[in-house]
Amino acid sequence: MSTQPRESVLQRRLSLSEMLDVSSFQEVVRGFVELYRIGIKVFDERGAKLADIKIGNGDFCGYVFSFPDGRQRCTKWVQRVKDGPMAQSHGARLPVLDGERAPSGLVTAPCFTGLRYLLLPISFEGDTLGRIIFGPFLPEEMKGFPDTLTDIAGFEVGTAQALVEKVRRAPESTVARVMSHFFQVFETLLLAGQKMYLTSQLHIEATLAQNKELEARNTRLSEMNSRLKELDRLKSSFLATVSHELRTPLTSIIGYSEMLAEGLAGPMNQEQVDYVRTIMDKGETLLKLISSILDISQIEAGKVRLTFEPIDVQEVISSSISSLKPQATKKGVVLETKVPPKLDRVVADRDRLRQVVVNLLANAVKFTPKGGKVSATLTSVEHQAELSGDGYRIIVEDSGVGIPKDQFDRIFQSFYQVDSSSTREYGGAGLGLAIVKSFVEGHGGLVRVTSELNKGSRFIAILPVIPPTQMANVSPPQLPIPEEPDRF
Ligand code: ADP
């Protein structure tokens, strides 16, 4: 494909066939020919025929053409008229006008048979775009055939005389007047055609220019998109490295604190034990946070693969409840479990599913004040309309602070928190729900939330009894939508 910018229609010379609607133009020519009984041919500058309507001369010319000499002379003559110079040379001369006005450039070209043609160059806005040929006609003053015809071996004047009667006889000045009239009509058609062609071409050019601009914008956008993706990948890999590097020393801090608290390095007084336990607790919180960051960065990098196997979901629920029990008790929040009596076996990634339940429960406990209630419910396997198949639900409900309706979608984005102020009451990094959503969707399921401010929230994970793919790739969660900066 050429990379050269396309020349505008305004900069180039238009051809006759671009400006004329050829079939309707031919109809106009036919009308003229039938009215004036003189043939008309129109050629463009490259010699291509736009119209060629003959009348009356067919038999006579056919007779001349039947002699070898006649054929040769005729062919030479046609060449002269069609491609020869539009000047008073090569047998052409100025027409006899008898006071008639004629378009400029008109010349008369007498044929070797004694018939005559008028030739007119088509000039338009200073360019020569082709030629019009009028004829042949029989000059009014012609009495007999010229020698150039009669000297053809075998030619019979009588036969020719009878045939030439069908050709229109007219004074040259009359034919010039008809030609002039035809040219006026022709110019009008040309002007209208030019206008139409320019309008449509300019419209196309404008559309193409707009398309080009859109294409350029798309290219810029996709470049920016790739750059953003690259930055996002760098961020994920940075987070993964940093969290990994933090985890190792933190595990040692927790381990050594535990040993100190248990008196393995010698006895400590109660105050010392309390301090060391605080170090352990804070260390555990930090470790959880770092693990979440590591998880999300691995999810974002597309590195998390779920491994499905038949599992016991009741056990997943009860073990998650057990791990949250100390926190709930400490806060004065009641933890409840509701599981169906019948044991359903389902296929899932046990550890990831447990993490889903733990994250939901941890949030529920965190956002529920003292005296509140948190419950984890497991339903039996039944048809789930949302999944168009069999599945089960894990519902985590609390009587806590609730979530505003307009935040339901956003809370699943990574690093998003309803209260993101530095003075916020609850800890966390805004990753728990993003992980929940990615893992549940990795199972072919979905998460729903309903909530009422100051009354509580309910998170429902709807999961298929068997995930659609046995080995699923976990897709990354959405990134938070950046806030519009304030403008003055
Ligand atoms: P984190 O809890 O670490 O802040 P999450 O991704 O788990 O991050 O949750 C995102 C946000 O959703 C929380 O900051 C909180 O504003 C809101 N949220 C989640 N669970 C609850 C809940 N049970 N009750 C009230 N708000 C909640």
PDB file of C-alpha atoms in Angstrom, residues 100-358:
ATOM      1  CA  GLU A 100     -22.610  31.940 -37.446  1.00  0.00           C
ATOM      2  CA  ARG A 101     -20.810  31.912 -34.097  1.00  0.00           C
ATOM      3  CA  ALA A 102     -18.874  28.774 -33.328  1.00  0.00           C
ATOM      4  CA  PRO A 103     -17.048  27.524 -30.258  1.00  0.00           C
ATOM      5  CA  SER A 104     -13.337  28.305 -30.338  1.00  0.00           C
ATOM      6  CA  GLY A 105     -11.053  25.622 -31.681  1.00  0.00           C
ATOM      7  CA  LEU A 106     -13.621  24.296 -34.156  1.00  0.00           C
ATOM      8  CA  VAL A 107     -12.076  22.994 -37.404  1.00  0.00           C
ATOM      9  CA  THR A 108     -13.465  21.345 -40.526  1.00  0.00           C
ATOM     10  CA  ALA A 109     -11.946  18.065 -41.644  1.00  0.00           C
ATOM     11  CA  PRO A 110     -12.936  17.073 -45.216  1.00  0.00           C
ATOM     12  CA  CYS A 111     -12.956  13.293 -45.770  1.00  0.00           C
ATOM     13  CA  PHE A 112     -11.400  11.759 -48.930  1.00  0.00           C
ATOM     14  CA  THR A 113     -14.963  10.709 -49.903  1.00  0.00           C
ATOM     15  CA  GLY A 114     -16.093  14.342 -50.138  1.00  0.00           C
ATOM     16  CA  LEU A 115     -18.114  14.049 -46.896  1.00  0.00           C
ATOM     17  CA  ARG A 116     -17.143  16.355 -44.058  1.00  0.00           C
ATOM     18  CA  TYR A 117     -16.572  16.333 -40.288  1.00  0.00           C
ATOM     19  CA  LEU A 118     -16.346  19.106 -37.732  1.00  0.00           C
ATOM     20  CA  LEU A 119     -13.876  18.624 -34.894  1.00  0.00           C
ATOM     21  CA  LEU A 120     -14.025  20.479 -31.607  1.00  0.00           C
ATOM     22  CA  PRO A 121     -11.526  20.184 -28.741  1.00  0.00           C
ATOM     23  CA  ILE A 122     -13.178  19.958 -25.292  1.00  0.00           C
ATOM     24  CA  SER A 123     -11.531  22.647 -23.186  1.00  0.00           C
ATOM     25  CA  PHE A 124     -12.555  22.936 -19.603  1.00  0.00           C
ATOM     26  CA  GLU A 125     -10.971  25.304 -17.090  1.00  0.00           C
ATOM     27  CA  GLY A 126      -7.930  25.616 -19.334  1.00  0.00           C
ATOM     28  CA  ASP A 127      -7.398  21.873 -19.817  1.00  0.00           C
ATOM     29  CA  THR A 128      -8.070  19.866 -22.961  1.00  0.00           C
ATOM     30  CA  LEU A 129     -10.133  16.919 -21.872  1.00  0.00           C
ATOM     31  CA  GLY A 130     -10.992  15.314 -25.201  1.00  0.00           C
ATOM     32  CA  ARG A 131     -12.740  16.010 -28.524  1.00  0.00           C
ATOM     33  CA  ILE A 132     -16.167  16.048 -30.142  1.00  0.00           C
ATOM     34  CA  ILE A 133     -16.526  14.834 -33.716  1.00  0.00           C
ATOM     35  CA  PHE A 134     -19.620  15.878 -35.691  1.00  0.00           C
ATOM     36  CA  GLY A 135     -20.344  14.077 -38.932  1.00  0.00           C
ATOM     37  CA  PRO A 136     -20.117  12.956 -41.533  1.00  0.00           C
ATOM     38  CA  PHE A 137     -22.410  15.297 -43.414  1.00  0.00           C
ATOM     39  CA  LEU A 138     -22.752  15.957 -47.108  1.00  0.00           C
ATOM     40  CA  PRO A 139     -21.709  19.562 -47.875  1.00  0.00           C
ATOM     41  CA  GLU A 140     -24.583  21.348 -49.544  1.00  0.00           C
ATOM     42  CA  GLU A 141     -22.434  22.567 -52.398  1.00  0.00           C
ATOM     43  CA  MET A 142     -21.005  19.135 -53.244  1.00  0.00           C
ATOM     44  CA  LYS A 143     -21.902  18.105 -56.814  1.00  0.00           C
ATOM     45  CA  GLY A 144     -19.811  15.051 -57.523  1.00  0.00           C
ATOM     46  CA  PHE A 145     -17.374  12.773 -55.741  1.00  0.00           C
ATOM     47  CA  PRO A 146     -13.712  13.845 -55.552  1.00  0.00           C
ATOM     48  CA  ASP A 147     -10.942  11.952 -57.385  1.00  0.00           C
ATOM     49  CA  THR A 148      -9.674  10.636 -54.085  1.00  0.00           C
ATOM     50  CA  LEU A 149     -12.792   8.438 -54.075  1.00  0.00           C
ATOM     51  CA  THR A 150     -13.472   7.806 -57.726  1.00  0.00           C
ATOM     52  CA  ASP A 151      -9.927   6.603 -58.453  1.00  0.00           C
ATOM     53  CA  ILE A 152     -10.537   3.526 -56.252  1.00  0.00           C
ATOM     54  CA  ALA A 153     -10.399   0.502 -58.526  1.00  0.00           C
ATOM     55  CA  GLY A 154     -13.901  -0.964 -59.076  1.00  0.00           C
ATOM     56  CA  PHE A 155     -15.715   2.036 -57.572  1.00  0.00           C
ATOM     57  CA  GLU A 156     -19.076   2.736 -59.164  1.00  0.00           C
ATOM     58  CA  VAL A 157     -20.284   6.303 -58.963  1.00  0.00           C
ATOM     59  CA  GLY A 158     -23.938   5.341 -59.515  1.00  0.00           C
ATOM     60  CA  THR A 159     -24.071   2.922 -56.611  1.00  0.00           C
ATOM     61  CA  ALA A 160     -22.269   5.375 -54.340  1.00  0.00           C
ATOM     62  CA  GLN A 161     -24.577   8.173 -55.417  1.00  0.00           C
ATOM     63  CA  ALA A 162     -27.637   6.195 -54.348  1.00  0.00           C
ATOM     64  CA  LEU A 163     -26.114   5.353 -50.976  1.00  0.00           C
ATOM     65  CA  VAL A 164     -24.807   8.818 -50.130  1.00  0.00           C
ATOM     66  CA  GLU A 165     -28.343  10.231 -50.399  1.00  0.00           C
ATOM     67  CA  LYS A 166     -29.010   8.838 -46.900  1.00  0.00           C
ATOM     68  CA  VAL A 167     -26.341  11.115 -45.434  1.00  0.00           C
ATOM     69  CA  ARG A 168     -27.652  14.466 -44.268  1.00  0.00           C
ATOM     70  CA  ARG A 169     -26.912  17.253 -46.736  1.00  0.00           C
ATOM     71  CA  ALA A 170     -26.358  20.618 -45.064  1.00  0.00           C
ATOM     72  CA  PRO A 171     -24.322  23.790 -45.327  1.00  0.00           C
ATOM     73  CA  GLU A 172     -21.178  23.718 -43.179  1.00  0.00           C
ATOM     74  CA  SER A 173     -22.348  26.806 -41.281  1.00  0.00           C
ATOM     75  CA  THR A 174     -25.593  25.030 -40.240  1.00  0.00           C
ATOM     76  CA  VAL A 175     -23.692  22.028 -38.904  1.00  0.00           C
ATOM     77  CA  ALA A 176     -21.381  24.451 -37.049  1.00  0.00           C
ATOM     78  CA  ARG A 177     -24.446  26.051 -35.449  1.00  0.00           C
ATOM     79  CA  VAL A 178     -25.783  22.652 -34.329  1.00  0.00           C
ATOM     80  CA  MET A 179     -22.335  21.843 -33.003  1.00  0.00           C
ATOM     81  CA  SER A 180     -22.290  25.111 -31.091  1.00  0.00           C
ATOM     82  CA  HIS A 181     -25.675  24.330 -29.593  1.00  0.00           C
ATOM     83  CA  PHE A 182     -24.555  20.819 -28.649  1.00  0.00           C
ATOM     84  CA  PHE A 183     -21.433  22.203 -27.011  1.00  0.00           C
ATOM     85  CA  GLN A 184     -23.495  24.548 -24.811  1.00  0.00           C
ATOM     86  CA  VAL A 185     -25.550  21.617 -23.559  1.00  0.00           C
ATOM     87  CA  PHE A 186     -22.372  19.604 -23.131  1.00  0.00           C
ATOM     88  CA  GLU A 187     -20.704  22.348 -21.063  1.00  0.00           C
ATOM     89  CA  THR A 188     -23.778  22.627 -18.838  1.00  0.00           C
ATOM     90  CA  LEU A 189     -23.735  18.875 -18.234  1.00  0.00           C
ATOM     91  CA  LEU A 190     -20.021  19.029 -17.531  1.00  0.00           C
ATOM     92  CA  LEU A 191     -20.368  21.847 -14.983  1.00  0.00           C
ATOM     93  CA  ALA A 192     -23.195  20.100 -13.145  1.00  0.00           C
ATOM     94  CA  GLY A 193     -21.286  16.808 -13.233  1.00  0.00           C
ATOM     95  CA  GLN A 194     -18.126  18.459 -11.970  1.00  0.00           C
ATOM     96  CA  LYS A 195     -19.996  20.016  -9.074  1.00  0.00           C
ATOM     97  CA  MET A 196     -21.566  16.719  -8.111  1.00  0.00           C
ATOM     98  CA  TYR A 197     -18.340  14.794  -8.439  1.00  0.00           C
ATOM     99  CA  LEU A 198     -16.382  17.345  -6.396  1.00  0.00           C
ATOM    100  CA  THR A 199     -19.006  17.377  -3.654  1.00  0.00           C
ATOM    101  CA  SER A 200     -19.103  13.617  -3.334  1.00  0.00           C
ATOM    102  CA  GLN A 201     -15.301  13.288  -3.535  1.00  0.00           C
ATOM    103  CA  LEU A 202     -14.747  16.024  -0.957  1.00  0.00           C
ATOM    104  CA  HIS A 203     -17.192  14.262   1.312  1.00  0.00           C
ATOM    105  CA  ILE A 204     -15.250  11.008   0.879  1.00  0.00           C
ATOM    106  CA  GLU A 205     -11.956  12.824   1.468  1.00  0.00           C
ATOM    107  CA  ALA A 206     -13.298  14.404   4.656  1.00  0.00           C
ATOM    108  CA  THR A 207     -14.498  11.013   5.898  1.00  0.00           C
ATOM    109  CA  LEU A 208     -11.147   9.448   5.077  1.00  0.00           C
ATOM    110  CA  ALA A 209      -9.326  12.250   6.887  1.00  0.00           C
ATOM    111  CA  GLN A 210     -11.538  11.730   9.927  1.00  0.00           C
ATOM    112  CA  ASN A 211     -10.881   8.001   9.783  1.00  0.00           C
ATOM    113  CA  LYS A 212      -7.159   8.637   9.598  1.00  0.00           C
ATOM    114  CA  GLU A 213      -7.351  10.876  12.632  1.00  0.00           C
ATOM    115  CA  LEU A 214      -9.333   8.226  14.492  1.00  0.00           C
ATOM    116  CA  GLU A 215      -6.795   5.602  13.492  1.00  0.00           C
ATOM    117  CA  ALA A 216      -3.957   7.783  14.770  1.00  0.00           C
ATOM    118  CA  ARG A 217      -5.855   8.335  18.015  1.00  0.00           C
ATOM    119  CA  ASN A 218      -6.449   4.600  18.341  1.00  0.00           C
ATOM    120  CA  THR A 219      -2.765   3.899  17.791  1.00  0.00           C
ATOM    121  CA  ARG A 220      -1.852   6.445  20.464  1.00  0.00           C
ATOM    122  CA  LEU A 221      -4.397   4.931  22.838  1.00  0.00           C
ATOM    123  CA  SER A 222      -3.195   1.397  22.268  1.00  0.00           C
ATOM    124  CA  GLU A 223       0.403   2.561  22.829  1.00  0.00           C
ATOM    125  CA  MET A 224      -0.659   4.178  26.078  1.00  0.00           C
ATOM    126  CA  ASN A 225      -2.546   1.046  26.970  1.00  0.00           C
ATOM    127  CA  SER A 226       0.528  -1.134  26.426  1.00  0.00           C
ATOM    128  CA  ARG A 227       2.576   1.297  28.494  1.00  0.00           C
ATOM    129  CA  LEU A 228       0.006   1.155  31.304  1.00  0.00           C
ATOM    130  CA  LYS A 229      -0.039  -2.626  31.151  1.00  0.00           C
ATOM    131  CA  GLU A 230       3.747  -2.660  31.341  1.00  0.00           C
ATOM    132  CA  LEU A 231       3.679  -0.304  34.339  1.00  0.00           C
ATOM    133  CA  ASP A 232       1.033  -2.469  35.946  1.00  0.00           C
ATOM    134  CA  ARG A 233       3.157  -5.556  35.385  1.00  0.00           C
ATOM    135  CA  LEU A 234       6.162  -3.766  36.902  1.00  0.00           C
ATOM    136  CA  LYS A 235       4.030  -2.751  39.889  1.00  0.00           C
ATOM    137  CA  SER A 236       2.861  -6.335  40.394  1.00  0.00           C
ATOM    138  CA  SER A 237       6.346  -7.728  40.138  1.00  0.00           C
ATOM    139  CA  PHE A 238       7.648  -5.029  42.506  1.00  0.00           C
ATOM    140  CA  LEU A 239       4.911  -5.856  45.016  1.00  0.00           C
ATOM    141  CA  ALA A 240       5.625  -9.564  44.687  1.00  0.00           C
ATOM    142  CA  THR A 241       9.353  -9.104  45.288  1.00  0.00           C
ATOM    143  CA  VAL A 242       8.924  -6.700  48.186  1.00  0.00           C
ATOM    144  CA  SER A 243       6.291  -8.817  49.914  1.00  0.00           C
ATOM    145  CA  HIS A 244       8.348 -11.926  49.467  1.00  0.00           C
ATOM    146  CA  GLU A 245      11.417 -10.212  50.911  1.00  0.00           C
ATOM    147  CA  LEU A 246       9.379  -8.876  53.848  1.00  0.00           C
ATOM    148  CA  ARG A 247       7.801 -12.197  54.623  1.00  0.00           C
ATOM    149  CA  THR A 248      11.004 -14.051  55.436  1.00  0.00           C
ATOM    150  CA  PRO A 249      12.304 -11.690  58.179  1.00  0.00           C
ATOM    151  CA  LEU A 250       8.763 -11.228  59.501  1.00  0.00           C
ATOM    152  CA  THR A 251       8.318 -14.964  59.947  1.00  0.00           C
ATOM    153  CA  SER A 252      11.556 -14.942  61.985  1.00  0.00           C
ATOM    154  CA  ILE A 253      10.321 -12.013  64.101  1.00  0.00           C
ATOM    155  CA  ILE A 254       7.092 -13.886  64.868  1.00  0.00           C
ATOM    156  CA  GLY A 255       8.924 -17.158  65.506  1.00  0.00           C
ATOM    157  CA  TYR A 256      11.469 -15.615  67.875  1.00  0.00           C
ATOM    158  CA  SER A 257       8.751 -13.634  69.714  1.00  0.00           C
ATOM    159  CA  GLU A 258       6.851 -16.894  70.178  1.00  0.00           C
ATOM    160  CA  MET A 259       9.950 -18.580  71.598  1.00  0.00           C
ATOM    161  CA  LEU A 260      10.558 -15.641  73.950  1.00  0.00           C
ATOM    162  CA  ALA A 261       6.901 -15.645  75.082  1.00  0.00           C
ATOM    163  CA  GLU A 262       7.093 -19.358  75.803  1.00  0.00           C
ATOM    164  CA  GLY A 263      10.177 -18.817  77.936  1.00  0.00           C
ATOM    165  CA  LEU A 264      12.511 -20.814  75.711  1.00  0.00           C
ATOM    166  CA  ALA A 265      15.209 -18.164  76.147  1.00  0.00           C
ATOM    167  CA  GLY A 266      14.732 -17.906  79.878  1.00  0.00           C
ATOM    168  CA  PRO A 267      11.985 -16.639  82.169  1.00  0.00           C
ATOM    169  CA  MET A 268      10.365 -13.210  81.619  1.00  0.00           C
ATOM    170  CA  ASN A 269       8.132 -11.142  83.861  1.00  0.00           C
ATOM    171  CA  GLN A 270       4.460 -10.613  82.927  1.00  0.00           C
ATOM    172  CA  GLU A 271       5.045  -7.162  81.424  1.00  0.00           C
ATOM    173  CA  GLN A 272       7.792  -8.533  79.174  1.00  0.00           C
ATOM    174  CA  VAL A 273       5.519 -11.414  78.101  1.00  0.00           C
ATOM    175  CA  ASP A 274       2.734  -8.908  77.242  1.00  0.00           C
ATOM    176  CA  TYR A 275       5.113  -6.804  75.134  1.00  0.00           C
ATOM    177  CA  VAL A 276       6.378  -9.841  73.264  1.00  0.00           C
ATOM    178  CA  ARG A 277       2.791 -11.047  72.614  1.00  0.00           C
ATOM    179  CA  THR A 278       1.933  -7.610  71.173  1.00  0.00           C
ATOM    180  CA  ILE A 279       4.976  -7.927  68.876  1.00  0.00           C
ATOM    181  CA  MET A 280       3.646 -11.348  67.818  1.00  0.00           C
ATOM    182  CA  ASP A 281       0.094 -10.098  67.209  1.00  0.00           C
ATOM    183  CA  LYS A 282       1.203  -7.108  65.164  1.00  0.00           C
ATOM    184  CA  GLY A 283       3.621  -9.356  63.307  1.00  0.00           C
ATOM    185  CA  GLU A 284       0.740 -11.722  62.429  1.00  0.00           C
ATOM    186  CA  THR A 285      -1.380  -8.794  61.151  1.00  0.00           C
ATOM    187  CA  LEU A 286       1.535  -7.588  59.059  1.00  0.00           C
ATOM    188  CA  LEU A 287       2.106 -11.086  57.723  1.00  0.00           C
ATOM    189  CA  LYS A 288      -1.534 -11.351  56.656  1.00  0.00           C
ATOM    190  CA  LEU A 289      -1.274  -8.023  54.872  1.00  0.00           C
ATOM    191  CA  ILE A 290       1.906  -9.045  53.109  1.00  0.00           C
ATOM    192  CA  SER A 291       0.342 -12.373  52.107  1.00  0.00           C
ATOM    193  CA  SER A 292      -2.614 -10.501  50.593  1.00  0.00           C
ATOM    194  CA  ILE A 293      -0.297  -8.237  48.631  1.00  0.00           C
ATOM    195  CA  LEU A 294       1.603 -11.270  47.395  1.00  0.00           C
ATOM    196  CA  ASP A 295      -1.654 -12.988  46.409  1.00  0.00           C
ATOM    197  CA  ILE A 296      -3.022 -10.016  44.517  1.00  0.00           C
ATOM    198  CA  SER A 297       0.251  -9.395  42.706  1.00  0.00           C
ATOM    199  CA  GLN A 298       0.344 -13.030  41.649  1.00  0.00           C
ATOM    200  CA  ILE A 299      -3.282 -12.866  40.518  1.00  0.00           C
ATOM    201  CA  GLU A 300      -2.540  -9.699  38.565  1.00  0.00           C
ATOM    202  CA  ALA A 301       0.458 -11.344  36.944  1.00  0.00           C
ATOM    203  CA  GLY A 302      -1.833 -14.241  35.937  1.00  0.00           C
ATOM    204  CA  LYS A 303       0.323 -16.656  37.886  1.00  0.00           C
ATOM    205  CA  VAL A 304      -2.373 -18.178  40.082  1.00  0.00           C
ATOM    206  CA  ARG A 305      -3.728 -21.530  38.940  1.00  0.00           C
ATOM    207  CA  LEU A 306      -6.482 -23.199  40.871  1.00  0.00           C
ATOM    208  CA  THR A 307      -6.235 -26.889  41.528  1.00  0.00           C
ATOM    209  CA  PHE A 308      -9.610 -28.553  41.760  1.00  0.00           C
ATOM    210  CA  GLU A 309     -10.401 -31.707  43.681  1.00  0.00           C
ATOM    211  CA  PRO A 310     -13.434 -33.106  45.507  1.00  0.00           C
ATOM    212  CA  ILE A 311     -13.617 -31.341  48.874  1.00  0.00           C
ATOM    213  CA  ASP A 312     -15.803 -31.127  51.945  1.00  0.00           C
ATOM    214  CA  VAL A 313     -17.179 -27.545  52.021  1.00  0.00           C
ATOM    215  CA  GLN A 314     -18.630 -27.979  55.537  1.00  0.00           C
ATOM    216  CA  GLU A 315     -15.097 -28.546  56.769  1.00  0.00           C
ATOM    217  CA  VAL A 316     -13.895 -25.433  54.899  1.00  0.00           C
ATOM    218  CA  ILE A 317     -16.585 -23.368  56.639  1.00  0.00           C
ATOM    219  CA  SER A 318     -15.943 -24.746  60.106  1.00  0.00           C
ATOM    220  CA  SER A 319     -12.172 -24.405  59.880  1.00  0.00           C
ATOM    221  CA  SER A 320     -12.555 -20.791  58.673  1.00  0.00           C
ATOM    222  CA  ILE A 321     -14.908 -20.054  61.579  1.00  0.00           C
ATOM    223  CA  SER A 322     -12.375 -21.557  64.010  1.00  0.00           C
ATOM    224  CA  SER A 323      -9.596 -19.342  62.733  1.00  0.00           C
ATOM    225  CA  LEU A 324     -11.753 -16.214  63.191  1.00  0.00           C
ATOM    226  CA  LYS A 325     -13.114 -17.254  66.601  1.00  0.00           C
ATOM    227  CA  PRO A 326     -10.362 -15.655  68.736  1.00  0.00           C
ATOM    228  CA  GLN A 327     -10.762 -12.307  66.940  1.00  0.00           C
ATOM    229  CA  ALA A 328     -14.565 -12.400  67.268  1.00  0.00           C
ATOM    230  CA  THR A 329     -14.444 -13.367  70.941  1.00  0.00           C
ATOM    231  CA  LYS A 330     -11.949 -10.612  71.654  1.00  0.00           C
ATOM    232  CA  LYS A 331     -14.274  -8.090  70.008  1.00  0.00           C
ATOM    233  CA  GLY A 332     -17.431  -9.425  71.619  1.00  0.00           C
ATOM    234  CA  VAL A 333     -18.978 -10.504  68.304  1.00  0.00           C
ATOM    235  CA  VAL A 334     -21.015 -13.706  68.104  1.00  0.00           C
ATOM    236  CA  LEU A 335     -20.031 -16.137  65.346  1.00  0.00           C
ATOM    237  CA  GLU A 336     -22.586 -18.564  63.967  1.00  0.00           C
ATOM    238  CA  THR A 337     -22.493 -21.333  61.364  1.00  0.00           C
ATOM    239  CA  LYS A 338     -25.428 -22.770  59.440  1.00  0.00           C
ATOM    240  CA  VAL A 339     -24.668 -25.790  57.281  1.00  0.00           C
ATOM    241  CA  PRO A 340     -27.114 -28.255  55.697  1.00  0.00           C
ATOM    242  CA  PRO A 341     -27.566 -31.575  57.444  1.00  0.00           C
ATOM    243  CA  LYS A 342     -26.743 -33.528  54.326  1.00  0.00           C
ATOM    244  CA  LEU A 343     -23.111 -33.598  53.324  1.00  0.00           C
ATOM    245  CA  ASP A 344     -22.574 -32.472  49.706  1.00  0.00           C
ATOM    246  CA  ARG A 345     -19.274 -33.187  47.991  1.00  0.00           C
ATOM    247  CA  VAL A 346     -18.207 -30.481  45.590  1.00  0.00           C
ATOM    248  CA  VAL A 347     -15.171 -29.882  43.450  1.00  0.00           C
ATOM    249  CA  ALA A 348     -13.073 -26.827  44.318  1.00  0.00           C
ATOM    250  CA  ASP A 349      -9.616 -25.548  45.241  1.00  0.00           C
ATOM    251  CA  ARG A 350      -9.825 -26.100  49.002  1.00  0.00           C
ATOM    252  CA  ASP A 351      -7.204 -23.589  50.129  1.00  0.00           C
ATOM    253  CA  ARG A 352      -8.458 -20.823  47.855  1.00  0.00           C
ATOM    254  CA  LEU A 353     -12.070 -21.435  48.887  1.00  0.00           C
ATOM    255  CA  ARG A 354     -11.024 -21.304  52.515  1.00  0.00           C
ATOM    256  CA  GLN A 355      -9.309 -18.010  51.863  1.00  0.00           C
ATOM    257  CA  VAL A 356     -12.550 -16.691  50.319  1.00  0.00           C
ATOM    258  CA  VAL A 357     -14.506 -17.607  53.458  1.00  0.00           C
ATOM    259  CA  VAL A 358     -11.803 -16.334  55.823  1.00  0.00           C
TER     260      VAL A 358
END
